Each structure stands twice: as C-alpha cells, then as structure tokens.
C-alpha cells in the first residue's frame, strides 16, 4: 500500500478567513488559499485547481501506461482538467471534470488512440475516486 498526504490549515470564518495547503513532498508548502481564490477571482490556489492538477497528472501517466501495453510510446501528452464547482441543493459540489488531451503518439492509429484515451479516463485512480462527478473528454492526436 502506498500512502501520500496533503494537509491544510484554516484560520477564521469562511469569507474572512485564510488557509494554507501543503503536500508531503513540500512541492506545495504553506500555499495560501481562501474564499476569494475559490469562489471569486483571487490569485491564490484552491481545492478545485489542485484536484484538476492531480487528475491531469494521473490521467497522463495512465495514458502512458496503456499506450505502453500496446507497444506505443507517446512523445508528448498534454492534459488539462477543468473542474466545475456548482451550487446544488444543500451546498456546493464538484459536478463535472472535463479533460482536454493532446498527445503525439508515433505509430498509433486513431482507433488505438481513442481506445487508450478512454481506458485511461476510466482507469486512472483519480478518475475512480472522482466517479461521482461527470468526467468528459476531448482527445486529439497532435
């Protein structure tokens, strides 16, 4: 079993409070976040962009693995995960994540590419944990 962790600290009320978020590796070390960066146009980080970054990274690695299982190696995989946070009955929820994927995969047919990209979307561990949200995708070969 592999265990990784992130941590957060919050001080104050929802709208006037401030928080910091950190990762085990210290790549993020006490990075600021708050109400304005989550629900308005603030410049600090927020949970949704961190989820997007994690999903994009996980998806890209999963796609690389699946391509490799078919003796294909990507020269490049670019993935952007757009996370939608919406007000729903009872509060807010992450309702959708859209993956925009562009990859250069020498020797791959469109059918192989489509099969691999969809398998990665379904099989990436972050996709699995976010299964309650609709995950859509646009994938194209470069």
PDB file of C-alpha atoms in Angstrom:
ATOM      1  CA  UNK A   1       0.000   0.000   0.000  1.00  0.00           C
ATOM      2  CA  UNK A   2       1.240   3.458  -0.895  1.00  0.00           C
ATOM      3  CA  UNK A   3       0.182   6.376   1.277  1.00  0.00           C
ATOM      4  CA  UNK A   4       0.707  10.042   0.427  1.00  0.00           C
ATOM      5  CA  UNK A   5      -0.665  13.027   2.271  1.00  0.00           C
ATOM      6  CA  UNK A   6      -1.573  16.646   1.959  1.00  0.00           C
ATOM      7  CA  UNK A   7      -2.520  18.986   4.753  1.00  0.00           C
ATOM      8  CA  UNK A   8      -4.348  22.241   5.265  1.00  0.00           C
ATOM      9  CA  UNK A   9      -4.681  24.838   7.986  1.00  0.00           C
ATOM     10  CA  UNK A  10      -7.580  27.305   8.207  1.00  0.00           C
ATOM     11  CA  UNK A  11      -7.981  30.318  10.482  1.00  0.00           C
ATOM     12  CA  UNK A  12     -11.107  32.428  10.834  1.00  0.00           C
ATOM     13  CA  UNK A  13     -14.538  32.470   9.260  1.00  0.00           C
ATOM     14  CA  UNK A  14     -15.457  31.283   5.792  1.00  0.00           C
ATOM     15  CA  UNK A  15     -15.306  34.634   3.950  1.00  0.00           C
ATOM     16  CA  UNK A  16     -12.742  36.466   6.059  1.00  0.00           C
ATOM     17  CA  UNK A  17     -10.548  33.512   6.984  1.00  0.00           C
ATOM     18  CA  UNK A  18      -7.343  32.353   5.373  1.00  0.00           C
ATOM     19  CA  UNK A  19      -5.764  28.996   4.874  1.00  0.00           C
ATOM     20  CA  UNK A  20      -2.630  27.279   3.723  1.00  0.00           C
ATOM     21  CA  UNK A  21      -2.221  23.966   1.955  1.00  0.00           C
ATOM     22  CA  UNK A  22       0.887  21.765   1.873  1.00  0.00           C
ATOM     23  CA  UNK A  23       1.962  18.450   0.399  1.00  0.00           C
ATOM     24  CA  UNK A  24       4.101  15.716   1.880  1.00  0.00           C
ATOM     25  CA  UNK A  25       6.913  16.431  -0.596  1.00  0.00           C
ATOM     26  CA  UNK A  26       6.780  20.168   0.185  1.00  0.00           C
ATOM     27  CA  UNK A  27       6.245  20.976  -3.512  1.00  0.00           C
ATOM     28  CA  UNK A  28       3.357  22.942  -2.061  1.00  0.00           C
ATOM     29  CA  UNK A  29       4.479  24.345   1.269  1.00  0.00           C
ATOM     30  CA  UNK A  30       2.011  26.576   3.085  1.00  0.00           C
ATOM     31  CA  UNK A  31       0.457  27.891  -0.134  1.00  0.00           C
ATOM     32  CA  UNK A  32      -2.329  30.369   0.575  1.00  0.00           C
ATOM     33  CA  UNK A  33      -5.963  29.761  -0.263  1.00  0.00           C
ATOM     34  CA  UNK A  34      -9.208  31.373   0.766  1.00  0.00           C
ATOM     35  CA  UNK A  35     -12.765  32.208  -0.145  1.00  0.00           C
ATOM     36  CA  UNK A  36     -11.790  34.722  -2.833  1.00  0.00           C
ATOM     37  CA  UNK A  37      -9.466  32.292  -4.626  1.00  0.00           C
ATOM     38  CA  UNK A  38     -12.136  29.619  -4.600  1.00  0.00           C
ATOM     39  CA  UNK A  39     -15.363  31.476  -5.316  1.00  0.00           C
ATOM     40  CA  UNK A  40     -14.163  34.736  -6.829  1.00  0.00           C
ATOM     41  CA  UNK A  41     -11.136  35.820  -8.859  1.00  0.00           C
ATOM     42  CA  UNK A  42      -8.462  35.610  -6.184  1.00  0.00           C
ATOM     43  CA  UNK A  43      -4.897  34.733  -7.144  1.00  0.00           C
ATOM     44  CA  UNK A  44      -4.111  32.037  -4.573  1.00  0.00           C
ATOM     45  CA  UNK A  45      -4.725  28.332  -5.040  1.00  0.00           C
ATOM     46  CA  UNK A  46      -7.941  26.449  -4.312  1.00  0.00           C
ATOM     47  CA  UNK A  47      -9.015  22.830  -3.867  1.00  0.00           C
ATOM     48  CA  UNK A  48     -10.572  22.567  -7.331  1.00  0.00           C
ATOM     49  CA  UNK A  49      -7.410  23.543  -9.217  1.00  0.00           C
ATOM     50  CA  UNK A  50      -5.422  21.117  -7.061  1.00  0.00           C
ATOM     51  CA  UNK A  51      -7.898  18.346  -7.929  1.00  0.00           C
ATOM     52  CA  UNK A  52      -7.582  19.352 -11.594  1.00  0.00           C
ATOM     53  CA  UNK A  53      -3.798  19.181 -11.461  1.00  0.00           C
ATOM     54  CA  UNK A  54      -3.898  15.803  -9.704  1.00  0.00           C
ATOM     55  CA  UNK A  55      -6.389  14.440 -12.231  1.00  0.00           C
ATOM     56  CA  UNK A  56      -4.391  15.716 -15.217  1.00  0.00           C
ATOM     57  CA  UNK A  57      -1.170  14.204 -13.848  1.00  0.00           C
ATOM     58  CA  UNK A  58      -2.779  10.859 -13.026  1.00  0.00           C
ATOM     59  CA  UNK A  59      -4.556  10.683 -16.384  1.00  0.00           C
ATOM     60  CA  UNK A  60      -1.363  11.436 -18.328  1.00  0.00           C
ATOM     61  CA  UNK A  61       0.531   8.678 -16.512  1.00  0.00           C
ATOM     62  CA  UNK A  62      -2.339   6.217 -17.017  1.00  0.00           C
ATOM     63  CA  UNK A  63      -2.452   7.001 -20.745  1.00  0.00           C
ATOM     64  CA  UNK A  64       1.306   6.467 -20.988  1.00  0.00           C
ATOM     65  CA  UNK A  65       0.949   3.088 -19.268  1.00  0.00           C
ATOM     66  CA  UNK A  66      -1.916   1.948 -21.503  1.00  0.00           C
ATOM     67  CA  UNK A  67      -0.095   3.035 -24.667  1.00  0.00           C
ATOM     68  CA  UNK A  68       2.961   1.091 -23.467  1.00  0.00           C
ATOM     69  CA  UNK A  69       0.857  -2.046 -23.091  1.00  0.00           C
ATOM     70  CA  UNK A  70       0.281  -1.775 -26.843  1.00  0.00           C
ATOM     71  CA  UNK A  71       3.953  -1.127 -27.649  1.00  0.00           C
ATOM     72  CA  UNK A  72       3.295   2.581 -28.217  1.00  0.00           C
ATOM     73  CA  UNK A  73       5.185   5.432 -26.594  1.00  0.00           C
ATOM     74  CA  UNK A  74       3.952   8.989 -26.557  1.00  0.00           C
ATOM     75  CA  UNK A  75       6.437  11.703 -27.441  1.00  0.00           C
ATOM     76  CA  UNK A  76       4.217  14.105 -25.530  1.00  0.00           C
ATOM     77  CA  UNK A  77       0.934  14.090 -23.592  1.00  0.00           C
ATOM     78  CA  UNK A  78      -0.678  17.396 -22.607  1.00  0.00           C
ATOM     79  CA  UNK A  79      -3.699  17.137 -20.316  1.00  0.00           C
ATOM     80  CA  UNK A  80      -5.819  19.939 -18.867  1.00  0.00           C
ATOM     81  CA  UNK A  81      -8.513  19.001 -16.332  1.00  0.00           C
ATOM     82  CA  UNK A  82     -11.208  21.635 -15.849  1.00  0.00           C
ATOM     83  CA  UNK A  83     -13.093  21.111 -12.591  1.00  0.00           C
ATOM     84  CA  UNK A  84     -16.630  22.530 -12.279  1.00  0.00           C
ATOM     85  CA  UNK A  85     -17.800  23.540  -8.805  1.00  0.00           C
ATOM     86  CA  UNK A  86     -21.511  24.306  -8.739  1.00  0.00           C
ATOM     87  CA  UNK A  87     -24.050  25.305  -6.159  1.00  0.00           C
ATOM     88  CA  UNK A  88     -26.510  22.473  -5.741  1.00  0.00           C
ATOM     89  CA  UNK A  89     -29.238  21.732  -3.254  1.00  0.00           C
ATOM     90  CA  UNK A  90     -27.563  21.574   0.107  1.00  0.00           C
ATOM     91  CA  UNK A  91     -24.362  23.412  -0.807  1.00  0.00           C
ATOM     92  CA  UNK A  92     -21.614  23.101  -3.386  1.00  0.00           C
ATOM     93  CA  UNK A  93     -20.436  20.049  -5.288  1.00  0.00           C
ATOM     94  CA  UNK A  94     -17.866  19.147  -7.905  1.00  0.00           C
ATOM     95  CA  UNK A  95     -20.240  18.125 -10.663  1.00  0.00           C
ATOM     96  CA  UNK A  96     -18.046  17.773 -13.714  1.00  0.00           C
ATOM     97  CA  UNK A  97     -14.457  17.421 -14.828  1.00  0.00           C
ATOM     98  CA  UNK A  98     -13.530  17.873 -18.464  1.00  0.00           C
ATOM     99  CA  UNK A  99     -10.235  16.523 -19.771  1.00  0.00           C
ATOM    100  CA  UNK A 100      -8.623  18.184 -22.786  1.00  0.00           C
ATOM    101  CA  UNK A 101      -5.918  15.859 -24.052  1.00  0.00           C
ATOM    102  CA  UNK A 102      -3.479  16.344 -26.909  1.00  0.00           C
ATOM    103  CA  UNK A 103      -0.865  13.689 -27.471  1.00  0.00           C
ATOM    104  CA  UNK A 104       1.785  12.872 -30.030  1.00  0.00           C
ATOM    105  CA  UNK A 105       1.934   9.084 -30.328  1.00  0.00           C
ATOM    106  CA  UNK A 106       4.101   7.910 -33.250  1.00  0.00           C
ATOM    107  CA  UNK A 107       2.670   4.854 -34.996  1.00  0.00           C
ATOM    108  CA  UNK A 108      -0.726   4.969 -33.263  1.00  0.00           C
ATOM    109  CA  UNK A 109      -3.905   4.687 -35.291  1.00  0.00           C
ATOM    110  CA  UNK A 110      -6.877   6.857 -34.375  1.00  0.00           C
ATOM    111  CA  UNK A 111      -8.681   3.730 -33.113  1.00  0.00           C
ATOM    112  CA  UNK A 112      -5.754   2.762 -30.844  1.00  0.00           C
ATOM    113  CA  UNK A 113      -5.550   6.333 -29.570  1.00  0.00           C
ATOM    114  CA  UNK A 114      -9.287   6.554 -28.872  1.00  0.00           C
ATOM    115  CA  UNK A 115      -9.297   3.202 -27.087  1.00  0.00           C
ATOM    116  CA  UNK A 116      -6.293   4.160 -24.950  1.00  0.00           C
ATOM    117  CA  UNK A 117      -7.563   7.632 -24.041  1.00  0.00           C
ATOM    118  CA  UNK A 118     -10.939   6.291 -22.942  1.00  0.00           C
ATOM    119  CA  UNK A 119      -9.363   3.444 -20.964  1.00  0.00           C
ATOM    120  CA  UNK A 120      -7.134   5.966 -19.180  1.00  0.00           C
ATOM    121  CA  UNK A 121     -10.143   8.194 -18.409  1.00  0.00           C
ATOM    122  CA  UNK A 122     -11.948   5.261 -16.798  1.00  0.00           C
ATOM    123  CA  UNK A 123      -8.941   3.597 -15.173  1.00  0.00           C
ATOM    124  CA  UNK A 124      -6.858   6.393 -13.704  1.00  0.00           C
ATOM    125  CA  UNK A 125      -7.059   6.164  -9.885  1.00  0.00           C
ATOM    126  CA  UNK A 126      -8.054   9.829  -9.562  1.00  0.00           C
ATOM    127  CA  UNK A 127     -10.883   9.305 -12.072  1.00  0.00           C
ATOM    128  CA  UNK A 128     -12.077   6.409  -9.943  1.00  0.00           C
ATOM    129  CA  UNK A 129     -12.142   8.449  -6.743  1.00  0.00           C
ATOM    130  CA  UNK A 130     -13.997  11.243  -8.555  1.00  0.00           C
ATOM    131  CA  UNK A 131     -16.531   8.852 -10.088  1.00  0.00           C
ATOM    132  CA  UNK A 132     -19.434  10.840  -8.634  1.00  0.00           C
ATOM    133  CA  UNK A 133     -18.632  13.706 -10.993  1.00  0.00           C
ATOM    134  CA  UNK A 134     -19.310  13.564 -14.711  1.00  0.00           C
ATOM    135  CA  UNK A 135     -15.942  13.194 -16.432  1.00  0.00           C
ATOM    136  CA  UNK A 136     -15.923  14.202 -20.095  1.00  0.00           C
ATOM    137  CA  UNK A 137     -13.017  14.374 -22.512  1.00  0.00           C
ATOM    138  CA  UNK A 138     -11.812  15.777 -25.819  1.00  0.00           C
ATOM    139  CA  UNK A 139      -8.731  13.916 -27.023  1.00  0.00           C
ATOM    140  CA  UNK A 140      -6.769  14.518 -30.195  1.00  0.00           C
ATOM    141  CA  UNK A 141      -3.526  13.311 -31.657  1.00  0.00           C
ATOM    142  CA  UNK A 142      -1.026  16.034 -32.378  1.00  0.00           C
TER     143      UNK A 142
END
